Amino acid sequence: MNGGDGGDAAAATAGPPAPLEWKFSQVFGERSAGEEVQEVDIISAIEFDKTGNHLATGDRGGRVVLFERTDAKEHGRNRKDLEKMDYPISRHPEFRYKTEFQSHEPEFDYLKSLEIEEKINKIRWCQTANGAVFLLSTNDKTIKFWKVQEKKVKKISELNVDPSKVCSAASSMVSSSPKQYLSNGSYPDRSHFSSRNDGLPDGIHSLRLPMITSGETSLIARCRRVYAHAHDYHINSISNNSDYETFISADDLRINLWNLEISSQSFNIVDVKPANMEDLTEVITSAEFHPTHCNMLAYSSSKGSIRLIDLRQSALCDSHSKLFEDQEAPGSRSFFTEIIASMSDVKFAKDGRHILSRDYMTLKLWDINMDSGPVATFQVHEYLRPKLCDLYENDSIFDKFECCLSGDGLRVATGSYSNLFRVFGCSAGSTEATTLDASKNPMRRQIQTPSRPARSLSSSITRVVRRGSESPGVDSNGNSFDFTTKLLHLAWHPSENSIACAAANSLYMYYA
């Protein structure tokens, strides 16, 4: 299914590298047979940090879950560090659950009478400092800046007294003292105290003041800042700048620039809202900063175009410095052309030279120095083209699939239906095109799930399931399509061939 169009690729090599052999590594949160997936548990965002030692996921319930790398390979740990580990050393990238916290809660906008979901739309890691990790998370309206740090748990040490004797002594004091005080108006006599020199009641030999001790550590997540009330429409992207001081947030019509230290105000740098909303022809679908140039960023649109803007040109960047769009073949236009051309995700390669975009049917690789068209196009699920009508009826055609690139720029990946994800080689002459079922693990016994309709990811899909036209099937080439299961979110490790992908509430890890 690889449809490379030719041209230069992400990296110049003597020859295309051999295709990778992908293997299952781990799974988190997999449901057991017959277990229903709760809507709030469905993963909606995945992100590796720059080191690849931490992984974060966000879900529709507003929670952020953090995982940390546990294998010691190539991580510079000495023998003493290895001896302290409470987990085995693995031969492949391995993560373990670290902590989780509630990032967002459901809200209600009383001015607009709108419910604001707690679902996490995006997560972005920030610079680490003093052993603490920082990250940004956002739902439709509000961005939050979180600090996660190990803190020693403080507790009060126990007093070295016999509880029974303390109670008896205390009760005798309480029972006798008030009577004497009430009868004669004077303080009670001290006859019930012992004549010991320490002045303590009978039965109490010594007494210590409570002491606070700190022993074991616990991970604490604290919200440092809240960036709110800056978007009238749903936030679809946040992206950190390479200056480590600013970040952008994008909704359908605007892109705002924030300073991490200032949550009370932002600067609007892109505004595509027309004077008359009836003249609106396209919306912003994704935005990302250049990985090394702090003055450049790119954003994609629902018309299938990418705009590169330079913050040095003007304060308001309504005019782009470069426009990238693919010319459609003559005579190929149909009712679905504009819908499937809408880009759902855009990512810069690590070198900043190339941009990867994902529309409904394809992955496209662009060279920022060549705006005549993509340098490579990869067909993700071309076998679904005859079924666009069905996909439109059940709203699946509006699903937003993410994409990612390997750290070396030699491969790209994205998801599809039936929990499939696809990996393509994008170096010159490469024909690599691998398809894997993320939820199928050859290393463990397969559990037969009872025959029942899968929990849909949207109410529109549920409607189609009831109609009976949503059942999984196989086309003439043997490709399966099940619109109720889809792999929308995935991330590539920044320096290794390792992919984390989400299928419903499960996080699957693969390596090569």
mmCIF file with all atom_site columns, C-alpha atoms in Angstrom, residues 300-370:
data_model
loop_
_atom_site.group_PDB
_atom_site.id
_atom_site.type_symbol
_atom_site.label_atom_id
_atom_site.label_alt_id
_atom_site.label_comp_id
_atom_site.label_asym_id
_atom_site.label_entity_id
_atom_site.label_seq_id
_atom_site.pdbx_PDB_ins_code
_atom_site.Cartn_x
_atom_site.Cartn_y
_atom_site.Cartn_z
_atom_site.occupancy
_atom_site.B_iso_or_equiv
_atom_site.pdbx_formal_charge
_atom_site.auth_seq_id
_atom_site.auth_comp_id
_atom_site.auth_asym_id
_atom_site.auth_atom_id
_atom_site.pdbx_PDB_model_num
ATOM 1  C CA . SER A 1 300 ? -2.598  22.915 8.887   1.00 0.00 ? 300 SER A CA 1
ATOM 2  C CA . SER A 1 301 ? -6.109  23.588 7.693   1.00 0.00 ? 301 SER A CA 1
ATOM 3  C CA . SER A 1 302 ? -9.298  21.762 6.797   1.00 0.00 ? 302 SER A CA 1
ATOM 4  C CA . LYS A 1 303 ? -8.590  22.490 3.126   1.00 0.00 ? 303 LYS A CA 1
ATOM 5  C CA . GLY A 1 304 ? -5.506  20.274 3.137   1.00 0.00 ? 304 GLY A CA 1
ATOM 6  C CA . SER A 1 305 ? -2.896  23.029 3.184   1.00 0.00 ? 305 SER A CA 1
ATOM 7  C CA . ILE A 1 306 ? 0.033   23.813 5.500   1.00 0.00 ? 306 ILE A CA 1
ATOM 8  C CA . ARG A 1 307 ? 1.126   27.359 6.214   1.00 0.00 ? 307 ARG A CA 1
ATOM 9  C CA . LEU A 1 308 ? 4.597   28.192 7.471   1.00 0.00 ? 308 LEU A CA 1
ATOM 10 C CA . ILE A 1 309 ? 4.741   31.499 9.329   1.00 0.00 ? 309 ILE A CA 1
ATOM 11 C CA . ASP A 1 310 ? 7.662   33.579 10.588  1.00 0.00 ? 310 ASP A CA 1
ATOM 12 C CA . LEU A 1 311 ? 7.123   35.535 13.796  1.00 0.00 ? 311 LEU A CA 1
ATOM 13 C CA . ARG A 1 312 ? 9.821   38.019 12.729  1.00 0.00 ? 312 ARG A CA 1
ATOM 14 C CA . GLN A 1 313 ? 7.799   39.305 9.790   1.00 0.00 ? 313 GLN A CA 1
ATOM 15 C CA . SER A 1 314 ? 4.943   40.903 11.708  1.00 0.00 ? 314 SER A CA 1
ATOM 16 C CA . ALA A 1 315 ? 3.200   40.763 15.056  1.00 0.00 ? 315 ALA A CA 1
ATOM 17 C CA . LEU A 1 316 ? -0.005  39.411 13.541  1.00 0.00 ? 316 LEU A CA 1
ATOM 18 C CA . CYS A 1 317 ? 0.920   36.512 11.271  1.00 0.00 ? 317 CYS A CA 1
ATOM 19 C CA . ASP A 1 318 ? -2.180  36.357 9.102   1.00 0.00 ? 318 ASP A CA 1
ATOM 20 C CA . SER A 1 319 ? 0.047   36.323 6.032   1.00 0.00 ? 319 SER A CA 1
ATOM 21 C CA . HIS A 1 320 ? 2.123   33.162 5.697   1.00 0.00 ? 320 HIS A CA 1
ATOM 22 C CA . SER A 1 321 ? 5.713   32.959 4.490   1.00 0.00 ? 321 SER A CA 1
ATOM 23 C CA . LYS A 1 322 ? 5.134   29.654 2.661   1.00 0.00 ? 322 LYS A CA 1
ATOM 24 C CA . LEU A 1 323 ? 2.103   27.638 1.602   1.00 0.00 ? 323 LEU A CA 1
ATOM 25 C CA . PHE A 1 324 ? 2.181   23.886 1.029   1.00 0.00 ? 324 PHE A CA 1
ATOM 26 C CA . GLU A 1 325 ? -0.702  22.172 -0.705  1.00 0.00 ? 325 GLU A CA 1
ATOM 27 C CA . ASP A 1 326 ? -1.134  19.166 -2.952  1.00 0.00 ? 326 ASP A CA 1
ATOM 28 C CA . GLN A 1 327 ? -2.681  19.748 -6.364  1.00 0.00 ? 327 GLN A CA 1
ATOM 29 C CA . GLU A 1 328 ? -5.585  17.373 -6.913  1.00 0.00 ? 328 GLU A CA 1
ATOM 30 C CA . ALA A 1 329 ? -5.669  15.332 -10.092 1.00 0.00 ? 329 ALA A CA 1
ATOM 31 C CA . PRO A 1 330 ? -8.066  16.690 -12.742 1.00 0.00 ? 330 PRO A CA 1
ATOM 32 C CA . GLY A 1 331 ? -11.364 14.841 -12.869 1.00 0.00 ? 331 GLY A CA 1
ATOM 33 C CA . SER A 1 332 ? -10.894 13.252 -9.433  1.00 0.00 ? 332 SER A CA 1
ATOM 34 C CA . ARG A 1 333 ? -13.112 15.649 -7.511  1.00 0.00 ? 333 ARG A CA 1
ATOM 35 C CA . SER A 1 334 ? -16.117 14.236 -5.698  1.00 0.00 ? 334 SER A CA 1
ATOM 36 C CA . PHE A 1 335 ? -18.472 15.058 -2.833  1.00 0.00 ? 335 PHE A CA 1
ATOM 37 C CA . PHE A 1 336 ? -15.923 13.689 -0.342  1.00 0.00 ? 336 PHE A CA 1
ATOM 38 C CA . THR A 1 337 ? -12.841 15.408 -1.782  1.00 0.00 ? 337 THR A CA 1
ATOM 39 C CA . GLU A 1 338 ? -12.778 18.348 0.620   1.00 0.00 ? 338 GLU A CA 1
ATOM 40 C CA . ILE A 1 339 ? -13.714 16.236 3.635   1.00 0.00 ? 339 ILE A CA 1
ATOM 41 C CA . ILE A 1 340 ? -10.915 13.700 3.228   1.00 0.00 ? 340 ILE A CA 1
ATOM 42 C CA . ALA A 1 341 ? -8.407  16.439 2.329   1.00 0.00 ? 341 ALA A CA 1
ATOM 43 C CA . SER A 1 342 ? -8.718  17.988 5.793   1.00 0.00 ? 342 SER A CA 1
ATOM 44 C CA . MET A 1 343 ? -5.470  17.518 7.727   1.00 0.00 ? 343 MET A CA 1
ATOM 45 C CA . SER A 1 344 ? -5.896  16.124 11.210  1.00 0.00 ? 344 SER A CA 1
ATOM 46 C CA . ASP A 1 345 ? -2.261  16.357 12.341  1.00 0.00 ? 345 ASP A CA 1
ATOM 47 C CA . VAL A 1 346 ? 1.016   18.007 11.366  1.00 0.00 ? 346 VAL A CA 1
ATOM 48 C CA . LYS A 1 347 ? 4.478   17.259 12.802  1.00 0.00 ? 347 LYS A CA 1
ATOM 49 C CA . PHE A 1 348 ? 7.959   18.618 12.180  1.00 0.00 ? 348 PHE A CA 1
ATOM 50 C CA . ALA A 1 349 ? 10.794  16.148 11.699  1.00 0.00 ? 349 ALA A CA 1
ATOM 51 C CA . LYS A 1 350 ? 13.536  16.345 14.306  1.00 0.00 ? 350 LYS A CA 1
ATOM 52 C CA . ASP A 1 351 ? 15.847  18.112 11.834  1.00 0.00 ? 351 ASP A CA 1
ATOM 53 C CA . GLY A 1 352 ? 13.205  20.745 11.113  1.00 0.00 ? 352 GLY A CA 1
ATOM 54 C CA . ARG A 1 353 ? 13.638  20.275 7.365   1.00 0.00 ? 353 ARG A CA 1
ATOM 55 C CA . HIS A 1 354 ? 10.558  18.148 6.766   1.00 0.00 ? 354 HIS A CA 1
ATOM 56 C CA . ILE A 1 355 ? 6.916   18.256 7.822   1.00 0.00 ? 355 ILE A CA 1
ATOM 57 C CA . LEU A 1 356 ? 4.655   15.217 8.081   1.00 0.00 ? 356 LEU A CA 1
ATOM 58 C CA . SER A 1 357 ? 0.910   15.656 7.676   1.00 0.00 ? 357 SER A CA 1
ATOM 59 C CA . ARG A 1 358 ? -2.014  13.269 7.968   1.00 0.00 ? 358 ARG A CA 1
ATOM 60 C CA . ASP A 1 359 ? -5.299  13.618 6.152   1.00 0.00 ? 359 ASP A CA 1
ATOM 61 C CA . TYR A 1 360 ? -8.053  11.013 6.190   1.00 0.00 ? 360 TYR A CA 1
ATOM 62 C CA . MET A 1 361 ? -6.618  8.722  3.521   1.00 0.00 ? 361 MET A CA 1
ATOM 63 C CA . THR A 1 362 ? -2.891  9.496  3.323   1.00 0.00 ? 362 THR A CA 1
ATOM 64 C CA . LEU A 1 363 ? 0.333   10.540 4.985   1.00 0.00 ? 363 LEU A CA 1
ATOM 65 C CA . LYS A 1 364 ? 2.303   13.245 3.191   1.00 0.00 ? 364 LYS A CA 1
ATOM 66 C CA . LEU A 1 365 ? 5.914   14.250 3.688   1.00 0.00 ? 365 LEU A CA 1
ATOM 67 C CA . TRP A 1 366 ? 6.851   17.832 2.786   1.00 0.00 ? 366 TRP A CA 1
ATOM 68 C CA . ASP A 1 367 ? 10.194  19.588 2.335   1.00 0.00 ? 367 ASP A CA 1
ATOM 69 C CA . ILE A 1 368 ? 9.983   23.136 3.697   1.00 0.00 ? 368 ILE A CA 1
ATOM 70 C CA . ASN A 1 369 ? 12.295  24.268 0.894   1.00 0.00 ? 369 ASN A CA 1
ATOM 71 C CA . MET A 1 370 ? 9.974   22.888 -1.795  1.00 0.00 ? 370 MET A CA 1
#
